[in-house]
Amino acid sequence: MALLLIALLHLLPDADDPAGIVARLLAPLAPGSYLALQHLGLDANEPKALAVSAAAGRDGVTLLPRRRTEILRFFDGLELVEPGLVQDALWRPDGEVPAEFRRSWGFAGVARKP
Ligand SMILES: C[S@@+](CC[C@H](N)C(=O)[O-])C[C@H]1O[C@@H](n2cnc3c(N)ncnc32)[C@H](O)[C@@H]1O
C-alpha cells in the first residue's frame, strides 16, 4: 500500500497535529507499505515563503511552508529511500531538470514502513 500525501500537509496548521494524522494514517498499513510526501519548504527563500504564507492567510487560506527539518519529522519511524527528502524536482528526475523547476520551494520524499 502507498499513502500519498502530495501538496497536502502544508495546508494543515500545527494545531491540527499533522504528524499525528500521518501516524494515524500509517498505523493500519502493512509493513513494506510506503509514504510519499510533498510539502512546501521555507529553506529555499524564507522571506518570500513567509510573505506568501501571510498573503494566503489574509485570504483565509492556511498555507504553511515548513523547514526541511520539520518535514523530516513526518517520516519518523520510517526508512527514507534514496535520495531522501530533497527538493521535489530532484527526486529521481527522468532527465535534465529545467531551471524553473530547480527553483521549487517544495520537498519530496518516499519512505518505507518497516
Ligand atoms: C494542492 S491540492 C493537492 C491534491 C492532490 N494531493 C494532488 O497532488 O493533486 C490540496 C488538496 O488538499 C485539500 N485540502 C485542503 N485543506 C484540507 C484539509 N484541511 N483536510 C484535507 N484536505 C484538504 C484541497 O481540497 C485539495 O484537494
Tab-separated table of N, CA, C and O and ligand atoms in Angstrom:
chain	number	residue	atom	x	y	z
A	1	MET	N	0.852	-1.183	0.000
A	1	MET	CA	0.000	0.000	0.000
A	1	MET	C	0.891	1.237	0.000
A	1	MET	O	1.932	1.248	0.643
A	2	ALA	N	0.461	2.255	-0.726
A	2	ALA	CA	1.193	3.521	-0.682
A	2	ALA	C	0.246	4.620	-0.205
A	2	ALA	O	-0.893	4.716	-0.664
A	3	LEU	N	0.701	5.383	0.726
A	3	LEU	CA	-0.040	6.544	1.219
A	3	LEU	C	0.568	7.775	0.551
A	3	LEU	O	1.763	8.049	0.714
A	4	LEU	N	-0.252	8.493	-0.229
A	4	LEU	CA	0.246	9.664	-0.956
A	4	LEU	C	-0.260	10.931	-0.281
A	4	LEU	O	-1.473	11.175	-0.241
A	5	LEU	N	0.641	11.692	0.262
A	5	LEU	CA	0.278	12.973	0.880
A	5	LEU	C	1.015	14.060	0.101
A	5	LEU	O	2.049	14.582	0.516
A	6	ILE	N	0.486	14.348	-1.074
A	6	ILE	CA	1.146	15.246	-2.016
A	6	ILE	C	0.503	16.628	-1.921
A	6	ILE	O	-0.702	16.767	-2.149
A	7	ALA	N	1.318	17.618	-1.566
A	7	ALA	CA	0.843	19.010	-1.502
A	7	ALA	C	-0.363	19.146	-0.580
A	7	ALA	O	-1.352	19.797	-0.918
A	8	LEU	N	-0.296	18.508	0.552
A	8	LEU	CA	-1.439	18.471	1.461
A	8	LEU	C	-1.090	18.977	2.864
A	8	LEU	O	-1.801	19.822	3.416
A	9	LEU	N	0.019	18.498	3.420
A	9	LEU	CA	0.275	18.789	4.831
A	9	LEU	C	0.591	20.258	5.090
A	9	LEU	O	0.406	20.736	6.212
A	10	HIS	N	1.044	21.003	4.057
A	10	HIS	CA	1.290	22.441	4.292
A	10	HIS	C	-0.028	23.219	4.380
A	10	HIS	O	-0.010	24.426	4.587
A	11	LEU	N	-1.149	22.513	4.204
A	11	LEU	CA	-2.458	23.151	4.397
A	11	LEU	C	-2.966	22.969	5.826
A	11	LEU	O	-4.023	23.485	6.173
A	12	LEU	N	-2.215	22.213	6.609
A	12	LEU	CA	-2.657	21.921	7.972
A	12	LEU	C	-1.781	22.644	8.984
A	12	LEU	O	-0.557	22.469	9.000
A	13	PRO	N	-2.398	23.450	9.863
A	13	PRO	CA	-1.621	24.125	10.904
A	13	PRO	C	-1.128	23.116	11.945
A	13	PRO	O	-1.678	22.021	12.074
A	14	ASP	N	-0.102	23.516	12.695
A	14	ASP	CA	0.429	22.633	13.735
A	14	ASP	C	-0.668	22.226	14.716
A	14	ASP	O	-0.648	21.126	15.262
A	15	ALA	N	-1.632	23.143	14.928
A	15	ALA	CA	-2.709	22.851	15.884
A	15	ALA	C	-3.521	21.618	15.484
A	15	ALA	O	-4.147	20.982	16.331
A	16	ASP	N	-3.507	21.293	14.184
A	16	ASP	CA	-4.216	20.086	13.711
A	16	ASP	C	-3.377	18.831	13.891
A	16	ASP	O	-3.823	17.734	13.542
A	17	ASP	N	-2.153	18.987	14.393
A	17	ASP	CA	-1.250	17.855	14.630
A	17	ASP	C	-1.040	17.018	13.361
A	17	ASP	O	-1.392	15.827	13.317
A	18	PRO	N	-0.475	17.643	12.315
A	18	PRO	CA	-0.282	16.882	11.075
A	18	PRO	C	0.565	15.629	11.257
A	18	PRO	O	0.288	14.607	10.619
A	19	ALA	N	1.562	15.666	12.142
A	19	ALA	CA	2.385	14.465	12.346
A	19	ALA	C	1.531	13.343	12.949
A	19	ALA	O	1.688	12.164	12.588
A	20	GLY	N	0.626	13.714	13.838
A	20	GLY	CA	-0.277	12.710	14.418
A	20	GLY	C	-1.204	12.121	13.370
A	20	GLY	O	-1.511	10.921	13.385
A	21	ILE	N	-1.644	12.979	12.433
A	21	ILE	CA	-2.512	12.498	11.350
A	21	ILE	C	-1.753	11.502	10.475
A	21	ILE	O	-2.267	10.430	10.123
A	22	VAL	N	-0.500	11.844	10.151
A	22	VAL	CA	0.309	10.928	9.328
A	22	VAL	C	0.461	9.592	10.060
A	22	VAL	O	0.284	8.523	9.468
A	23	ALA	N	0.765	9.651	11.349
A	23	ALA	CA	0.954	8.410	12.118
A	23	ALA	C	-0.334	7.582	12.126
A	23	ALA	O	-0.294	6.352	11.982
A	24	ARG	N	-1.482	8.253	12.267
A	24	ARG	CA	-2.757	7.517	12.297
A	24	ARG	C	-3.061	6.880	10.944
A	24	ARG	O	-3.571	5.765	10.860
A	25	LEU	N	-2.732	7.592	9.864
A	25	LEU	CA	-2.982	7.038	8.525
A	25	LEU	C	-2.053	5.865	8.230
A	25	LEU	O	-2.421	4.921	7.520
A	26	LEU	N	-0.828	5.931	8.786
A	26	LEU	CA	0.138	4.861	8.521
A	26	LEU	C	-0.125	3.620	9.373
A	26	LEU	O	0.214	2.506	8.953
A	27	ALA	N	-0.720	3.823	10.538
A	27	ALA	CA	-0.838	2.718	11.510
A	27	ALA	C	-1.451	1.454	10.913
A	27	ALA	O	-0.933	0.349	11.153
A	28	PRO	N	-2.557	1.536	10.149
A	28	PRO	CA	-3.151	0.285	9.666
A	28	PRO	C	-2.451	-0.316	8.445
A	28	PRO	O	-2.825	-1.412	8.021
A	29	LEU	N	-1.472	0.379	7.881
A	29	LEU	CA	-0.829	-0.121	6.657
A	29	LEU	C	0.172	-1.228	6.997
A	29	LEU	O	0.869	-1.172	8.013
A	30	ALA	N	0.246	-2.206	6.117
A	30	ALA	CA	1.128	-3.354	6.342
A	30	ALA	C	2.590	-2.927	6.271
A	30	ALA	O	2.932	-1.974	5.551
A	31	PRO	N	3.458	-3.641	6.998
A	31	PRO	CA	4.900	-3.425	6.814
A	31	PRO	C	5.243	-3.576	5.330
A	31	PRO	O	4.666	-4.431	4.638
A	32	GLY	N	6.162	-2.744	4.866
A	32	GLY	CA	6.505	-2.763	3.436
A	32	GLY	C	5.695	-1.748	2.640
A	32	GLY	O	5.940	-1.566	1.446
A	33	SER	N	4.718	-1.096	3.297
A	33	SER	CA	3.982	-0.014	2.649
A	33	SER	C	4.878	1.231	2.589
A	33	SER	O	5.897	1.329	3.278
A	34	TYR	N	4.440	2.182	1.777
A	34	TYR	CA	5.251	3.388	1.575
A	34	TYR	C	4.435	4.643	1.845
A	34	TYR	O	3.208	4.661	1.629
A	35	LEU	N	5.138	5.671	2.288
A	35	LEU	CA	4.596	7.030	2.357
A	35	LEU	C	5.325	7.881	1.321
A	35	LEU	O	6.566	7.909	1.299
A	36	ALA	N	4.567	8.540	0.439
A	36	ALA	CA	5.144	9.521	-0.481
A	36	ALA	C	4.582	10.883	-0.097
A	36	ALA	O	3.359	11.036	0.048
A	37	LEU	N	5.456	11.836	0.096
A	37	LEU	CA	5.031	13.121	0.658
A	37	LEU	C	5.695	14.281	-0.096
A	37	LEU	O	6.884	14.214	-0.414
A	38	GLN	N	4.897	15.282	-0.402
A	38	GLN	CA	5.440	16.539	-0.932
A	38	GLN	C	4.942	17.644	-0.038
A	38	GLN	O	3.771	17.634	0.386
A	39	HIS	N	5.810	18.595	0.258
A	39	HIS	CA	5.475	19.657	1.216
A	39	HIS	C	6.257	20.907	0.845
A	39	HIS	O	7.456	20.833	0.573
A	40	LEU	N	5.599	22.053	0.849
A	40	LEU	CA	6.309	23.313	0.582
A	40	LEU	C	7.292	23.606	1.713
A	40	LEU	O	6.984	23.394	2.890
A	41	GLY	N	8.469	24.112	1.319
A	41	GLY	CA	9.517	24.354	2.300
A	41	GLY	C	9.813	25.838	2.467
A	41	GLY	O	9.513	26.661	1.599
A	42	LEU	N	10.417	26.144	3.606
A	42	LEU	CA	10.844	27.511	3.909
A	42	LEU	C	12.272	27.768	3.462
A	42	LEU	O	12.670	28.906	3.219
A	43	ASP	N	13.051	26.699	3.369
A	43	ASP	CA	14.504	26.842	3.303
A	43	ASP	C	15.009	27.599	2.077
A	43	ASP	O	15.985	28.357	2.170
A	44	ALA	N	14.352	27.415	0.925
A	44	ALA	CA	14.901	27.976	-0.318
A	44	ALA	C	14.833	29.500	-0.324
A	44	ALA	O	15.757	30.160	-0.814
A	45	ASN	N	13.746	30.056	0.206
A	45	ASN	CA	13.585	31.516	0.194
A	45	ASN	C	12.617	31.882	1.324
A	45	ASN	O	11.434	32.137	1.092
A	46	GLU	N	13.131	31.863	2.539
A	46	GLU	CA	12.268	32.024	3.711
A	46	GLU	C	11.463	33.330	3.700
A	46	GLU	O	10.243	33.293	3.934
A	47	PRO	N	12.083	34.487	3.411
A	47	PRO	CA	11.288	35.723	3.440
A	47	PRO	C	10.108	35.665	2.467
A	47	PRO	O	8.985	36.062	2.793
A	48	LYS	N	10.364	35.155	1.245
A	48	LYS	CA	9.299	35.114	0.257
A	48	LYS	C	8.242	34.088	0.655
A	48	LYS	O	7.031	34.324	0.521
A	49	ALA	N	8.697	32.938	1.162
A	49	ALA	CA	7.746	31.899	1.556
A	49	ALA	C	6.850	32.398	2.690
A	49	ALA	O	5.636	32.144	2.707
A	50	LEU	N	7.431	33.132	3.637
A	50	LEU	CA	6.633	33.670	4.740
A	50	LEU	C	5.653	34.726	4.240
A	50	LEU	O	4.516	34.814	4.724
A	51	ALA	N	6.092	35.512	3.242
A	51	ALA	CA	5.207	36.550	2.687
A	51	ALA	C	4.023	35.885	1.969
A	51	ALA	O	2.874	36.341	2.097
A	52	VAL	N	4.292	34.831	1.219
A	52	VAL	CA	3.211	34.122	0.518
A	52	VAL	C	2.260	33.493	1.536
A	52	VAL	O	1.032	33.543	1.386
A	53	SER	N	2.834	32.923	2.582
A	53	SER	CA	2.017	32.303	3.627
A	53	SER	C	1.109	33.354	4.283
A	53	SER	O	-0.083	33.118	4.513
A	54	ALA	N	1.681	34.521	4.562
A	54	ALA	CA	0.897	35.585	5.199
A	54	ALA	C	-0.208	36.070	4.257
A	54	ALA	O	-1.345	36.310	4.686
A	55	ALA	N	0.129	36.204	2.961
A	55	ALA	CA	-0.881	36.660	1.987
A	55	ALA	C	-2.013	35.640	1.898
A	55	ALA	O	-3.194	36.007	1.848
A	56	ALA	N	-1.670	34.350	1.880
A	56	ALA	CA	-2.707	33.316	1.835
A	56	ALA	C	-3.578	33.404	3.087
A	56	ALA	O	-4.810	33.316	3.013
A	57	GLY	N	-2.932	33.605	4.227
A	57	GLY	CA	-3.675	33.703	5.480
A	57	GLY	C	-4.673	34.843	5.466
A	57	GLY	O	-5.794	34.718	5.974
A	58	ARG	N	-4.272	35.971	4.841
A	58	ARG	CA	-5.196	37.118	4.762
A	58	ARG	C	-6.418	36.771	3.913
A	58	ARG	O	-7.491	37.348	4.073
A	59	ASP	N	-6.251	35.792	3.001
A	59	ASP	CA	-7.386	35.326	2.181
A	59	ASP	C	-8.112	34.156	2.840
A	59	ASP	O	-8.950	33.502	2.213
A	60	GLY	N	-7.726	33.854	4.071
A	60	GLY	CA	-8.398	32.766	4.793
A	60	GLY	C	-7.891	31.384	4.436
A	60	GLY	O	-8.538	30.377	4.740
A	61	VAL	N	-6.732	31.321	3.775
A	61	VAL	CA	-6.172	30.025	3.380
A	61	VAL	C	-4.951	29.719	4.244
A	61	VAL	O	-4.039	30.550	4.356
A	62	THR	N	-4.943	28.550	4.864
A	62	THR	CA	-3.761	28.125	5.605
A	62	THR	C	-2.750	27.575	4.608
A	62	THR	O	-3.041	26.636	3.867
A	63	LEU	N	-1.578	28.181	4.559
A	63	LEU	CA	-0.502	27.697	3.699
A	63	LEU	C	0.784	27.850	4.501
A	63	LEU	O	1.251	28.959	4.713
A	64	LEU	N	1.298	26.734	4.960
A	64	LEU	CA	2.405	26.770	5.900
A	64	LEU	C	3.631	26.028	5.378
A	64	LEU	O	3.822	24.840	5.681
A	65	PRO	N	4.471	26.724	4.589
A	65	PRO	CA	5.752	26.109	4.251
A	65	PRO	C	6.506	25.817	5.555
A	65	PRO	O	6.478	26.641	6.482
A	66	ARG	N	7.129	24.656	5.628
A	66	ARG	CA	7.884	24.303	6.843
A	66	ARG	C	9.345	24.062	6.491
A	66	ARG	O	9.698	23.836	5.329
A	67	ARG	N	10.187	24.111	7.535
A	67	ARG	CA	11.606	23.821	7.324
A	67	ARG	C	11.791	22.346	6.994
A	67	ARG	O	11.013	21.505	7.444
A	68	ARG	N	12.855	22.071	6.259
A	68	ARG	CA	13.118	20.672	5.900
A	68	ARG	C	13.197	19.793	7.150
A	68	ARG	O	12.692	18.673	7.156
A	69	THR	N	13.824	20.305	8.196
A	69	THR	CA	13.952	19.504	9.419
A	69	THR	C	12.578	19.186	10.022
A	69	THR	O	12.378	18.111	10.593
A	70	GLU	N	11.634	20.125	9.887
A	70	GLU	CA	10.277	19.864	10.390
A	70	GLU	C	9.577	18.826	9.514
A	70	GLU	O	8.848	17.961	10.016
A	71	ILE	N	9.778	18.927	8.205
A	71	ILE	CA	9.121	17.991	7.284
A	71	ILE	C	9.670	16.578	7.501
A	71	ILE	O	8.924	15.597	7.425
A	72	LEU	N	10.958	16.514	7.804
A	72	LEU	CA	11.578	15.196	8.063
A	72	LEU	C	10.861	14.442	9.165
A	72	LEU	O	10.775	13.212	9.147
A	73	ARG	N	10.328	15.176	10.125
A	73	ARG	CA	9.690	14.519	11.277
A	73	ARG	C	8.443	13.739	10.876
A	73	ARG	O	8.025	12.822	11.584
A	74	PHE	N	7.844	14.091	9.716
A	74	PHE	CA	6.684	13.316	9.256
A	74	PHE	C	7.088	11.886	8.878
A	74	PHE	O	6.232	11.024	8.731
A	75	PHE	N	8.396	11.661	8.709
A	75	PHE	CA	8.878	10.334	8.322
A	75	PHE	C	9.389	9.543	9.535
A	75	PHE	O	9.997	8.487	9.360
A	76	ASP	N	9.145	10.046	10.729
A	76	ASP	CA	9.634	9.349	11.927
A	76	ASP	C	9.163	7.895	11.926
A	76	ASP	O	7.983	7.604	11.676
A	77	GLY	N	10.080	6.984	12.200
A	77	GLY	CA	9.739	5.563	12.276
A	77	GLY	C	9.753	4.862	10.931
A	77	GLY	O	9.528	3.652	10.861
A	78	LEU	N	10.007	5.617	9.864
A	78	LEU	CA	10.039	5.043	8.510
A	78	LEU	C	11.469	5.073	7.981
A	78	LEU	O	12.340	5.768	8.518
A	79	GLU	N	11.682	4.327	6.900
A	79	GLU	CA	13.012	4.280	6.280
A	79	GLU	C	12.961	5.054	4.963
A	79	GLU	O	12.364	4.577	3.984
A	80	LEU	N	13.558	6.246	4.952
A	80	LEU	CA	13.584	7.038	3.712
A	80	LEU	C	14.373	6.292	2.641
A	80	LEU	O	15.448	5.760	2.916
A	81	VAL	N	13.830	6.260	1.446
A	81	VAL	CA	14.576	5.658	0.346
A	81	VAL	C	15.365	6.754	-0.364
A	81	VAL	O	15.064	7.949	-0.229
A	82	GLU	N	16.375	6.366	-1.100
A	82	GLU	CA	17.210	7.328	-1.821
A	82	GLU	C	16.379	8.110	-2.836
A	82	GLU	O	15.483	7.523	-3.443
A	83	PRO	N	16.606	9.376	-3.018
A	83	PRO	CA	17.684	10.204	-2.456
A	83	PRO	C	17.308	10.902	-1.150
A	83	PRO	O	17.932	11.902	-0.808
A	84	GLY	N	16.338	10.418	-0.422
A	84	GLY	CA	15.949	11.059	0.826
A	84	GLY	C	14.933	12.162	0.602
A	84	GLY	O	14.204	12.158	-0.390
A	85	LEU	N	14.873	13.082	1.551
A	85	LEU	CA	13.953	14.226	1.434
A	85	LEU	C	14.718	15.338	0.725
A	85	LEU	O	15.640	15.923	1.303
A	86	VAL	N	14.343	15.598	-0.517
A	86	VAL	CA	15.094	16.539	-1.356
A	86	VAL	C	14.129	17.508	-2.027
A	86	VAL	O	12.902	17.312	-2.009
A	87	GLN	N	14.702	18.532	-2.634
A	87	GLN	CA	13.869	19.432	-3.431
A	87	GLN	C	13.051	18.569	-4.399
A	87	GLN	O	13.598	17.650	-5.032
A	88	ASP	N	11.755	18.845	-4.487
A	88	ASP	CA	10.871	17.891	-5.177
A	88	ASP	C	11.275	17.599	-6.626
A	88	ASP	O	11.189	16.463	-7.088
A	89	ALA	N	11.764	18.617	-7.331
A	89	ALA	CA	12.147	18.396	-8.737
A	89	ALA	C	13.338	17.450	-8.854
A	89	ALA	O	13.589	16.904	-9.930
A	90	LEU	N	14.062	17.267	-7.754
A	90	LEU	CA	15.277	16.454	-7.806
A	90	LEU	C	15.066	15.051	-7.257
A	90	LEU	O	16.017	14.303	-7.064
A	91	TRP	N	13.793	14.689	-6.980
A	91	TRP	CA	13.536	13.325	-6.514
A	91	TRP	C	13.446	12.407	-7.746
A	91	TRP	O	12.443	12.329	-8.411
A	92	ARG	N	14.554	11.759	-8.035
A	92	ARG	CA	14.650	10.812	-9.157
A	92	ARG	C	14.077	11.374	-10.461
A	92	ARG	O	13.130	10.791	-11.046
A	93	PRO	N	14.599	12.489	-10.926
A	93	PRO	CA	14.111	13.045	-12.205
A	93	PRO	C	14.428	12.090	-13.350
A	93	PRO	O	15.424	11.369	-13.313
A	94	ASP	N	13.562	12.089	-14.355
A	94	ASP	CA	13.775	11.220	-15.521
A	94	ASP	C	14.937	11.708	-16.379
A	94	ASP	O	15.549	10.940	-17.100
A	95	GLY	N	15.199	13.003	-16.325
A	95	GLY	CA	16.259	13.551	-17.159
A	95	GLY	C	16.683	14.883	-16.597
A	95	GLY	O	16.584	15.127	-15.393
A	96	GLU	N	17.137	15.738	-17.488
A	96	GLU	CA	17.574	17.072	-17.083
A	96	GLU	C	16.419	17.814	-16.406
A	96	GLU	O	15.278	17.772	-16.906
A	97	VAL	N	16.693	18.473	-15.295
A	97	VAL	CA	15.650	19.223	-14.587
A	97	VAL	C	15.675	20.670	-15.072
A	97	VAL	O	16.699	21.355	-14.939
A	98	PRO	N	14.563	21.146	-15.660
A	98	PRO	CA	14.538	22.532	-16.154
A	98	PRO	C	14.843	23.524	-15.036
A	98	PRO	O	14.495	23.289	-13.873
A	99	ALA	N	15.475	24.617	-15.391
A	99	ALA	CA	15.921	25.599	-14.397
A	99	ALA	C	14.770	26.082	-13.524
A	99	ALA	O	14.931	26.254	-12.315
A	100	GLU	N	13.587	26.284	-14.128
A	100	GLU	CA	12.479	26.825	-13.323
A	100	GLU	C	12.032	25.807	-12.259
A	100	GLU	O	11.581	26.187	-11.183
A	101	PHE	N	12.164	24.516	-12.525
A	101	PHE	CA	11.797	23.510	-11.528
A	101	PHE	C	12.811	23.489	-10.381
A	101	PHE	O	12.475	23.176	-9.250
A	102	ARG	N	14.045	23.833	-10.723
A	102	ARG	CA	15.089	23.846	-9.688
A	102	ARG	C	14.853	24.943	-8.661
A	102	ARG	O	15.458	24.961	-7.607
A	103	ARG	N	13.973	25.882	-8.990
A	103	ARG	CA	13.673	26.966	-8.045
A	103	ARG	C	12.480	26.625	-7.153
A	103	ARG	O	12.023	27.451	-6.377
A	104	SER	N	11.975	25.396	-7.288
A	104	SER	CA	10.829	24.995	-6.470
A	104	SER	C	11.134	25.120	-4.976
A	104	SER	O	12.252	24.867	-4.534
A	105	TRP	N	10.114	25.494	-4.208
A	105	TRP	CA	10.261	25.545	-2.752
A	105	TRP	C	9.878	24.215	-2.112
A	105	TRP	O	9.905	24.088	-0.896
A	106	GLY	N	9.436	23.254	-2.920
A	106	GLY	CA	8.896	22.018	-2.355
A	106	GLY	C	9.961	20.995	-2.027
A	106	GLY	O	11.035	20.966	-2.632
A	107	PHE	N	9.631	20.164	-1.062
A	107	PHE	CA	10.450	18.998	-0.748
A	107	PHE	C	9.608	17.763	-1.024
A	107	PHE	O	8.378	17.792	-0.871
A	108	ALA	N	10.285	16.688	-1.397
A	108	ALA	CA	9.587	15.427	-1.608
A	108	ALA	C	10.433	14.284	-1.065
A	108	ALA	O	11.674	14.331	-1.103
A	109	GLY	N	9.735	13.289	-0.559
A	109	GLY	CA	10.426	12.102	-0.068
A	109	GLY	C	9.496	10.908	-0.092
A	109	GLY	O	8.265	11.052	-0.095
A	110	VAL	N	10.103	9.745	-0.137
A	110	VAL	CA	9.368	8.474	-0.085
A	110	VAL	C	10.042	7.623	0.979
A	110	VAL	O	11.281	7.578	1.062
A	111	ALA	N	9.229	6.969	1.779
A	111	ALA	CA	9.798	6.157	2.856
A	111	ALA	C	8.992	4.869	3.026
A	111	ALA	O	7.784	4.837	2.767
A	112	ARG	N	9.697	3.844	3.495
A	112	ARG	CA	9.107	2.506	3.669
A	112	ARG	C	8.781	2.274	5.138
A	112	ARG	O	9.573	2.619	6.022
A	113	LYS	N	7.606	1.730	5.354
A	113	LYS	CA	7.248	1.345	6.726
A	113	LYS	C	7.915	0.001	7.042
A	113	LYS	O	7.715	-0.961	6.294
A	114	PRO	N	8.755	-0.039	8.078
A	114	PRO	CA	9.468	-1.295	8.348
A	114	PRO	C	8.525	-2.408	8.843
A	114	PRO	O	7.430	-2.139	9.304
B	1	LIG	C1	-2.735	21.289	-3.697
B	1	LIG	S1	-4.073	20.141	-3.685
B	1	LIG	C2	-3.222	18.593	-3.894
B	1	LIG	C3	-4.148	17.499	-4.332
B	1	LIG	C4	-3.506	16.156	-4.671
B	1	LIG	N1	-2.838	15.577	-3.494
B	1	LIG	C5	-2.550	16.287	-5.812
B	1	LIG	O1	-1.328	16.187	-5.623
B	1	LIG	O2	-3.010	16.519	-6.935
B	1	LIG	C6	-4.529	20.136	-1.975
B	1	LIG	C7	-5.790	19.372	-1.669
B	1	LIG	O3	-5.997	19.351	-0.253
B	1	LIG	C8	-7.359	19.562	0.020
B	1	LIG	N2	-7.437	20.124	1.381
B	1	LIG	C9	-7.312	21.398	1.760
B	1	LIG	N3	-7.404	21.528	3.098
B	1	LIG	C10	-7.621	20.275	3.579
B	1	LIG	C11	-7.826	19.754	4.867
B	1	LIG	N4	-7.834	20.547	5.942
B	1	LIG	N5	-8.003	18.438	5.003
B	1	LIG	C12	-7.993	17.628	3.919
B	1	LIG	N6	-7.800	18.064	2.655
B	1	LIG	C13	-7.630	19.373	2.484
B	1	LIG	C14	-7.824	20.504	-1.081
B	1	LIG	O4	-9.218	20.413	-1.277
B	1	LIG	C15	-7.047	19.975	-2.278
B	1	LIG	O5	-7.764	18.939	-2.910
